[in-house]
Amino acid sequence: MSAKWLLTILIMAALVFGIIIGQMLHDPDYDAGADQPLSAHAHGTALQIFDFLGFTVFMGLLEMLIIPLIASSVVVGITSVGDFSKLGRIGVRTLVYYFATMLAAVVLGLVLVTLVDPGASMRTAIADAPTDATAEVAAEPGEGTPAVDYVPADAVQEKAKEGLIGVARNLVSQMIPKNIVRAMAEGKPLSVITFSIFFAVVITLFGERARTVINFFNEVFEVLMKMVHAVMWVAPVGVFALLALTVARIGLGVFSGSISRYMLVVLVGLAIHGLVILPSVLWLLGRTNPLKYLHHMRQALMTALATDSSSATLPVTIECATENAGVSKRSAGFVLPLGSTINMDGTALYEAVAVVFIAQAFNIELTLLQLVVVAVTATLAAVGAAGIPSAGLVTMVIVLTAVNESLGGAGGTTIPVAGIGLIIGVDRILDMFRTTVNVWGDAVGAKIIDRMSMND
Ligand code: ASP
């Protein structure tokens, strides 16, 4: 058996055992939504060990590689294109791909959530709950449903104040870091991406004079790929620990609780987008067999599932795309780093479904115009979400605020921001799947852009 297969089997086994052991250790009295410390869990010590192995060791090793890998892959990608009009064409295609697929995901989510109306199961439970923005949500938890008397954390309240303008300002300020060394030290991917693009474009202007710099970055990229290879041998332990931790905190009972219809809508939407829409686009525009490509990307997808982070998965995504699937370094360097922070199909779909679900639960009917507001803001909020765990939950509040502004104009009833308390307990589980779709969307984009720019 080849080393690659052995590793794949070990990671798959880790996924399965992580779920089983996690469920065995689940403590129904522990409220995952309320941010209780792990020590409050009946199996606190085991969870602290999982936390250490999963976050400190495995995700730490991956995160350690992100910044140097972004810098070298972007420089390698851009300098290997070398021609400005070609560069422009690839850039435009990449952005069109990102936005078109995110919008498709959002529309799919909106159709499903409107047809299924998962909020109906919550309506009676919260009929008497106070509905102002600062109120606690006092829903009756069903069997296996996490308690939902949780007041959203400060981060959520802050985002509500920020609004879309705040998010745009934040994005631009990240794109123009005042101090690139500090941005690198603080691990800000977007800052490093824009600096690297600028840097690489200027290198291109230097032509042959800059050959040594180009060679240097090529070699750095190769060395980092070998480091990713080595780190992946820690993945079975890391994946096991992360999954066991999540399942032990939340418990699989949520799949049969009163929130299950909402979860099902998100999961079915993600499945349709990830297994039907993206593969069709890959087949049509990328002329690639989706099953084969899925197989090539398997380690990246399993890492995304366990880590809940597109950014932490980026090293593995680049490795799988360039080494297994034959995507050129040029396309991978262009599409994957930027995609890991702004192209989030899964997050966009999730945000749209979640906002409409909360509105349904509070018996607020959204008009077509308000659904359009949801579609646009959910896409932008997904762009603004960082590739880290639960980022989508925090930026979702922007979508809520935007919809509330349009509702306020029409008559005054607004969706309570505290309604996020309804879904916060199961966020981590949904995050696993939306992150997997986010990474898959980036990978599909890299292949399509590669194919389309082959004959340029
Ligand atoms: N965890 C997601 C990601 O890293 C972002 C989100 O929370 O939706 O892609």
Coordinates of C-alpha atoms and ligand atoms in Angstrom, one line a residue:
M1 CA 0.0 0.0 0.0
S2 CA 1.4 3.4 -0.9
A3 CA 2.1 6.0 1.8
K4 CA -0.7 8.2 0.4
W5 CA -3.3 5.5 0.7
L6 CA -2.2 4.6 4.2
L7 CA -2.5 8.2 5.2
T8 CA -6.0 8.5 3.7
I9 CA -7.2 5.4 5.4
L10 CA -5.8 6.6 8.7
I11 CA -7.5 10.0 8.4
M12 CA -10.8 8.4 7.4
A13 CA -10.6 6.0 10.4
A14 CA -9.8 9.1 12.6
L15 CA -13.0 10.8 11.3
V16 CA -15.1 7.8 12.2
F17 CA -13.5 7.1 15.6
G18 CA -13.6 10.8 16.4
I19 CA -17.4 10.8 16.0
I20 CA -17.9 7.5 17.9
I21 CA -15.7 8.5 20.9
G22 CA -17.0 12.0 20.9
Q23 CA -20.6 10.7 21.1
M24 CA -19.6 8.3 23.9
L25 CA -18.2 11.2 25.9
H26 CA -21.1 13.6 25.2
D27 CA -22.4 15.4 28.3
P28 CA -26.1 16.5 27.7
D29 CA -25.8 19.0 30.5
Y30 CA -23.0 20.9 28.8
D31 CA -24.2 23.9 26.8
A32 CA -21.9 24.2 23.8
G33 CA -23.7 27.4 22.7
A34 CA -23.0 29.3 25.9
D35 CA -19.2 29.1 25.6
Q36 CA -18.8 27.2 28.8
P37 CA -15.2 26.2 29.7
L38 CA -14.2 22.7 28.8
S39 CA -13.6 22.0 32.4
A40 CA -17.4 22.3 33.0
H41 CA -17.9 19.2 30.8
A42 CA -18.3 15.8 32.5
H43 CA -15.3 14.6 30.6
G44 CA -13.4 17.9 30.8
T45 CA -9.9 16.3 31.0
A46 CA -10.3 14.2 27.9
L47 CA -11.7 17.3 26.1
Q48 CA -8.8 19.4 27.2
I49 CA -6.4 16.7 25.8
F50 CA -8.3 16.7 22.5
D51 CA -8.2 20.5 22.4
F52 CA -4.5 20.4 22.9
L53 CA -3.9 17.8 20.2
G54 CA -6.3 19.3 17.7
F55 CA -5.9 23.0 18.1
T56 CA -2.5 23.5 19.6
V57 CA -0.6 20.7 17.7
F58 CA -2.4 20.0 14.4
M59 CA -4.0 23.3 13.6
G60 CA -0.9 25.1 15.0
L61 CA 1.4 23.2 12.6
L62 CA -0.9 24.0 9.7
E63 CA -1.3 27.7 10.7
M64 CA 2.5 28.0 11.1
L65 CA 2.8 27.3 7.3
I66 CA 0.0 29.6 6.1
I67 CA 1.8 32.9 5.8
P68 CA 5.0 31.8 4.1
L69 CA 2.9 29.5 1.8
I70 CA 0.6 32.3 0.8
A71 CA 3.5 34.6 0.1
S72 CA 5.5 32.1 -2.0
S73 CA 2.5 30.6 -3.8
V74 CA 1.1 34.0 -4.9
V75 CA 4.6 35.2 -6.1
V76 CA 5.2 31.9 -7.9
G77 CA 1.7 32.0 -9.4
I78 CA 1.9 35.6 -10.7
T79 CA 5.5 35.5 -11.9
S80 CA 4.8 32.4 -13.9
V81 CA 2.1 34.1 -15.8
G82 CA 4.4 37.0 -16.7
D83 CA 2.1 38.9 -19.1
F84 CA -0.1 41.7 -17.9
S85 CA -3.1 41.2 -20.2
K86 CA -3.1 37.5 -19.3
L87 CA -2.9 38.3 -15.7
G88 CA -5.9 40.6 -16.0
R89 CA -7.9 37.9 -17.8
I90 CA -7.1 35.3 -15.1
G91 CA -8.0 37.8 -12.3
V92 CA -11.3 38.8 -13.9
R93 CA -12.3 35.1 -14.5
T94 CA -11.3 34.2 -10.9
L95 CA -13.5 37.0 -9.4
V96 CA -16.4 36.1 -11.7
Y97 CA -16.1 32.5 -10.7
Y98 CA -16.1 33.4 -6.9
F99 CA -19.1 35.6 -7.1
A100 CA -21.2 33.6 -9.5
T101 CA -20.8 30.4 -7.4
M102 CA -21.4 32.2 -4.1
L103 CA -24.6 33.7 -5.5
A104 CA -25.7 30.4 -6.9
A105 CA -25.2 28.9 -3.4
V106 CA -27.2 31.7 -1.7
V107 CA -30.1 31.3 -4.2
L108 CA -30.2 27.6 -3.6
G109 CA -30.2 28.1 0.2
L110 CA -33.1 30.7 -0.1
V111 CA -35.2 28.4 -2.3
L112 CA -34.7 25.4 0.1
V113 CA -35.4 27.4 3.3
T114 CA -38.5 29.0 1.8
L115 CA -39.9 25.7 0.6
V116 CA -39.2 23.7 3.8
D117 CA -39.9 26.5 6.3
P118 CA -37.8 24.9 9.1
G119 CA -38.6 27.9 11.4
A120 CA -42.2 26.5 11.8
S121 CA -41.0 23.9 14.4
M122 CA -39.6 26.7 16.6
R123 CA -42.5 29.2 16.2
T124 CA -44.7 27.9 19.0
A125 CA -41.8 27.5 21.4
I126 CA -40.7 31.1 21.1
A127 CA -44.1 32.7 20.6
D128 CA -44.1 34.3 24.0
A129 CA -40.4 35.2 24.1
P130 CA -39.4 38.8 24.2
T131 CA -38.2 40.0 20.7
D132 CA -36.2 43.1 21.2
A133 CA -32.6 42.9 20.0
T134 CA -31.0 42.5 23.4
A135 CA -33.5 39.9 24.8
E136 CA -32.5 36.4 25.6
V137 CA -34.1 33.8 23.4
A138 CA -36.2 31.6 25.7
A139 CA -37.0 28.7 23.5
E140 CA -38.0 25.3 24.9
P141 CA -35.1 23.0 24.1
G142 CA -36.4 19.8 22.6
E143 CA -34.7 16.4 23.3
G144 CA -31.1 16.6 22.3
T145 CA -31.3 20.3 21.5
P146 CA -28.7 22.5 23.2
A147 CA -30.2 25.1 25.5
V148 CA -30.7 28.4 23.7
D149 CA -30.9 30.9 26.5
Y150 CA -27.7 32.4 25.3
V151 CA -27.1 36.1 24.8
P152 CA -24.9 36.6 21.7
A153 CA -21.2 37.3 22.5
D154 CA -19.7 40.8 22.3
A155 CA -18.3 40.1 18.9
V156 CA -21.7 39.5 17.5
Q157 CA -23.1 42.8 19.0
E158 CA -20.1 44.7 17.7
K159 CA -20.7 43.4 14.2
A160 CA -24.3 44.4 14.3
K161 CA -23.1 48.0 14.9
E162 CA -20.5 47.8 12.2
G163 CA -22.8 47.0 9.3
L164 CA -21.8 46.5 5.7
I165 CA -19.8 49.7 5.5
G166 CA -17.8 48.7 8.5
V167 CA -17.1 45.3 6.9
A168 CA -16.0 46.9 3.6
R169 CA -13.7 49.3 5.5
N170 CA -12.2 46.5 7.5
L171 CA -11.6 44.5 4.3
V172 CA -9.8 47.4 2.6
S173 CA -7.8 48.2 5.6
Q174 CA -6.6 44.6 5.7
M175 CA -5.8 44.8 2.0
I176 CA -3.6 47.8 2.7
P177 CA -1.6 46.9 5.8
K178 CA 0.3 49.9 7.2
N179 CA 3.0 47.5 8.3
I180 CA 3.4 44.3 6.4
V181 CA 5.7 42.7 8.9
R182 CA 3.2 43.2 11.7
A183 CA 0.4 41.9 9.4
M184 CA 2.5 38.8 8.8
A185 CA 3.3 38.4 12.5
E186 CA -0.4 38.7 13.2
G187 CA -1.2 36.1 10.5
K188 CA -3.5 38.3 8.4
P189 CA -3.9 36.4 5.1
L190 CA -5.6 39.1 3.1
S191 CA -2.8 41.6 3.9
V192 CA -0.1 39.1 2.8
I193 CA -2.0 38.3 -0.4
T194 CA -2.3 41.9 -1.6
F195 CA 1.3 42.7 -0.7
S196 CA 2.5 39.6 -2.5
I197 CA 0.4 40.4 -5.6
F198 CA 1.8 43.9 -5.7
F199 CA 5.4 42.5 -5.1
A200 CA 5.0 39.8 -7.8
V201 CA 3.6 42.2 -10.4
V202 CA 6.6 44.5 -9.9
I203 CA 9.0 41.5 -10.1
T204 CA 7.4 40.7 -13.4
L205 CA 8.3 44.2 -14.6
F206 CA 11.9 43.5 -13.8
G207 CA 12.0 40.6 -16.2
E208 CA 15.3 38.6 -16.3
R209 CA 16.9 40.9 -13.7
A210 CA 14.7 39.4 -11.0
R211 CA 15.5 35.8 -11.9
T212 CA 17.2 35.1 -8.6
V213 CA 14.2 36.4 -6.6
I214 CA 11.8 34.2 -8.7
N215 CA 14.0 31.1 -8.2
F216 CA 14.2 31.8 -4.5
F217 CA 10.4 31.9 -4.2
N218 CA 10.0 28.8 -6.3
E219 CA 12.4 26.9 -4.0
V220 CA 10.7 28.2 -0.9
F221 CA 7.4 27.0 -2.3
E222 CA 8.8 23.5 -2.9
V223 CA 10.3 23.3 0.6
L224 CA 7.0 24.4 2.2
M225 CA 5.2 21.7 0.2
K226 CA 7.5 19.1 1.7
M227 CA 6.7 20.5 5.1
V228 CA 3.0 20.2 4.5
H229 CA 3.6 16.6 3.5
A230 CA 5.3 16.0 6.8
V231 CA 2.6 17.8 8.9
M232 CA -0.1 15.6 7.2
W233 CA 1.2 12.6 9.2
V234 CA -0.1 14.3 12.3
A235 CA -3.5 14.7 10.6
P236 CA -5.0 11.4 11.9
V237 CA -4.4 12.4 15.5
G238 CA -5.5 16.0 14.9
V239 CA -8.6 15.0 12.9
F240 CA -9.6 12.5 15.6
A241 CA -9.1 15.0 18.4
L242 CA -11.0 17.8 16.7
L243 CA -14.0 15.7 15.7
A244 CA -14.2 14.0 19.1
L245 CA -14.1 17.4 20.8
T246 CA -16.9 18.9 18.6
V247 CA -19.2 15.8 18.9
A248 CA -18.5 15.5 22.7
R249 CA -19.5 19.1 23.2
I250 CA -22.6 19.2 21.0
G251 CA -23.7 15.6 20.7
L252 CA -25.3 13.9 17.7
G253 CA -28.7 14.2 19.4
V254 CA -29.1 17.6 17.7
F255 CA -29.9 15.8 14.5
S256 CA -33.2 14.7 16.1
G257 CA -33.9 17.8 18.1
S258 CA -36.2 20.7 17.2
I259 CA -33.4 22.4 15.4
S260 CA -32.9 19.4 13.1
R261 CA -35.1 20.7 10.2
Y262 CA -32.9 23.8 10.0
M263 CA -29.8 21.7 10.1
L264 CA -31.2 19.4 7.4
V265 CA -31.9 22.4 5.1
V266 CA -28.3 23.7 5.5
L267 CA -26.9 20.2 5.0
V268 CA -29.0 19.3 2.0
G269 CA -28.2 22.7 0.4
L270 CA -24.5 22.2 1.0
A271 CA -24.8 18.7 -0.5
I272 CA -26.6 19.9 -3.6
H273 CA -24.1 22.7 -4.1
G274 CA -21.0 20.6 -3.4
L275 CA -22.1 17.4 -5.1
V276 CA -24.2 18.6 -8.0
I277 CA -23.7 22.3 -8.9
L278 CA -19.9 22.6 -8.4
P279 CA -19.2 19.2 -10.1
S280 CA -21.3 20.2 -13.0
V281 CA -19.5 23.5 -13.4
L282 CA -16.2 21.6 -13.1
W283 CA -17.2 19.2 -15.8
L284 CA -18.6 21.8 -18.1
L285 CA -16.0 24.6 -17.8
G286 CA -13.0 22.6 -16.4
R287 CA -13.5 19.5 -18.6
T288 CA -12.5 17.4 -15.6
N289 CA -14.0 14.3 -14.2
P290 CA -15.5 15.5 -10.8
L291 CA -15.1 12.1 -9.1
K292 CA -11.5 11.9 -9.9
Y293 CA -10.9 15.5 -8.8
L294 CA -12.8 14.8 -5.6
H295 CA -10.6 11.9 -5.0
H296 CA -7.4 14.0 -5.6
M297 CA -8.6 16.6 -3.1
R298 CA -9.7 14.1 -0.4
Q299 CA -7.1 15.0 2.2
A300 CA -7.9 18.7 1.9
L301 CA -11.6 18.1 2.3
M302 CA -11.2 15.9 5.3
T303 CA -8.9 18.5 6.9
A304 CA -11.5 21.2 6.3
L305 CA -14.2 19.0 7.8
A306 CA -12.1 18.6 11.0
T307 CA -10.6 22.0 11.4
D308 CA -13.5 24.2 10.4
S309 CA -11.0 26.6 8.8
S310 CA -10.3 27.3 5.1
S311 CA -7.2 29.1 6.1
A312 CA -5.7 26.3 8.2
T313 CA -6.6 23.9 5.4
L314 CA -5.0 26.1 2.7
P315 CA -1.5 24.4 2.8
V316 CA -3.2 21.0 2.3
T317 CA -5.5 22.4 -0.5
I318 CA -2.5 23.7 -2.4
E319 CA -0.6 20.5 -1.9
C320 CA -3.5 18.3 -3.1
A321 CA -4.3 20.6 -6.1
T322 CA -0.7 20.9 -7.4
E323 CA 0.7 17.5 -6.5
N324 CA -2.3 15.2 -6.9
A325 CA -4.6 16.9 -9.3
G326 CA -2.0 18.5 -11.6
V327 CA -3.3 22.1 -11.2
S328 CA -0.5 24.4 -12.3
K329 CA 1.3 26.4 -9.6
R330 CA 0.3 29.4 -11.6
S331 CA -3.5 28.8 -11.2
A332 CA -3.2 27.4 -7.7
G333 CA -1.2 30.5 -6.5
F334 CA -3.8 32.7 -8.1
V335 CA -7.0 31.1 -7.0
L336 CA -6.4 29.2 -3.8
P337 CA -5.0 31.7 -1.3
L338 CA -7.4 34.5 -2.3
G339 CA -10.2 31.9 -2.4
S340 CA -9.6 30.7 1.1
T341 CA -10.4 34.1 2.5
I342 CA -13.0 35.5 0.1
N343 CA -14.6 32.6 -1.9
M344 CA -17.0 30.9 0.6
D345 CA -19.9 29.2 -1.1
G346 CA -20.8 27.1 1.9
T347 CA -20.8 30.1 4.3
A348 CA -22.9 32.2 1.9
L349 CA -25.5 29.5 1.7
Y350 CA -25.5 29.0 5.4
E351 CA -25.9 32.7 6.2
A352 CA -28.9 33.1 3.9
V353 CA -30.6 30.0 5.3
A354 CA -29.9 31.0 8.9
V355 CA -31.3 34.5 8.6
V356 CA -34.5 33.4 6.9
F357 CA -34.8 30.6 9.5
I358 CA -34.6 33.0 12.4
A359 CA -37.1 35.3 10.7
Q360 CA -39.5 32.3 10.2
A361 CA -39.0 31.3 13.9
F362 CA -40.1 34.7 15.0
N363 CA -43.0 34.7 12.6
I364 CA -41.6 37.5 10.4
E365 CA -42.5 37.1 6.7
L366 CA -39.8 38.4 4.3
T367 CA -40.9 39.9 1.0
L368 CA -39.1 39.1 -2.2
L369 CA -37.2 42.4 -1.9
Q370 CA -36.0 41.4 1.5
L371 CA -34.9 38.1 0.2
V372 CA -32.9 39.9 -2.4
V373 CA -31.3 41.9 0.4
V374 CA -30.5 38.7 2.1
A375 CA -29.0 37.3 -1.1
V376 CA -26.7 40.3 -1.7
T377 CA -25.7 40.8 1.9
A378 CA -25.1 37.1 2.5
T379 CA -22.7 37.0 -0.4
L380 CA -20.9 40.1 0.9
A381 CA -20.8 38.8 4.4
A382 CA -19.3 35.5 3.3
V383 CA -16.6 37.5 1.4
G384 CA -16.0 39.4 4.7
A385 CA -15.8 36.3 6.8
A386 CA -12.3 35.1 7.6
G387 CA -11.4 31.5 6.9
I388 CA -11.5 30.6 10.6
P389 CA -14.0 28.6 12.7
S390 CA -17.4 30.3 13.3
A391 CA -16.4 33.4 11.3
G392 CA -19.6 33.0 9.3
L393 CA -21.8 33.1 12.4
V394 CA -20.3 36.5 13.4
T395 CA -20.7 38.1 10.0
M396 CA -24.2 36.7 9.7
V397 CA -25.3 39.4 12.0
I398 CA -24.6 41.9 9.2
V399 CA -27.2 40.2 7.0
L400 CA -29.7 40.3 9.9
T401 CA -29.0 44.0 10.4
A402 CA -29.4 44.8 6.7
V403 CA -32.7 42.9 6.5
N404 CA -33.8 44.7 9.7
E405 CA -33.1 48.0 8.1
S406 CA -35.4 47.2 5.2
L407 CA -38.0 45.7 7.6
G408 CA -37.9 48.8 9.8
G409 CA -38.7 51.0 6.8
A410 CA -41.7 48.9 6.0
G411 CA -43.4 48.7 9.4
G412 CA -41.2 48.3 12.4
T413 CA -41.1 44.5 13.3
T414 CA -37.5 43.4 13.2
I415 CA -35.7 40.1 13.6
P416 CA -34.1 39.9 17.0
V417 CA -30.3 39.7 16.8
A418 CA -30.6 37.5 19.9
G419 CA -32.3 35.0 17.6
I420 CA -28.7 33.9 16.8
G421 CA -29.0 32.1 20.1
L422 CA -31.3 29.6 18.4
I423 CA -28.6 28.3 16.1
I424 CA -25.3 29.0 18.0
G425 CA -25.3 25.6 19.7
V426 CA -25.2 23.7 16.5
D427 CA -22.9 26.1 14.6
R428 CA -19.8 24.1 15.0
I429 CA -21.3 21.0 13.4
L430 CA -22.6 23.0 10.4
D431 CA -19.3 24.9 10.2
M432 CA -17.6 21.6 9.5
F433 CA -19.7 21.0 6.4
R434 CA -19.8 24.6 5.1
T435 CA -16.0 24.8 5.4
T436 CA -15.6 21.6 3.4
V437 CA -17.8 23.2 0.7
N438 CA -15.8 26.4 0.9
V439 CA -12.6 24.5 0.3
W440 CA -14.1 22.4 -2.5
G441 CA -15.3 25.6 -4.2
D442 CA -11.8 27.0 -4.2
A443 CA -10.4 23.7 -5.5
V444 CA -12.9 23.6 -8.3
G445 CA -12.2 27.2 -9.2
A446 CA -8.4 26.5 -9.4
K447 CA -9.0 23.7 -11.9
I448 CA -11.4 25.7 -14.0
I449 CA -9.2 28.7 -14.2
D450 CA -6.3 26.4 -14.9
R451 CA -8.1 24.8 -17.8
M452 CA -9.4 28.1 -19.2
S453 CA -6.1 29.9 -19.1
M454 CA -4.1 26.9 -20.5
N455 CA -4.3 28.2 -24.1
D456 CA -4.1 31.9 -23.3
Ligands
ASP1 N1 -15.2 28.3 9.0 C1 -15.5 28.8 7.7 C2 -14.2 28.7 6.9 O1 -13.1 28.7 7.4 C3 -16.0 30.2 7.7 C4 -17.3 30.2 8.4 O2 -17.4 30.3 9.6 O3 -18.3 30.0 7.7 O4 -14.3 28.6 5.7

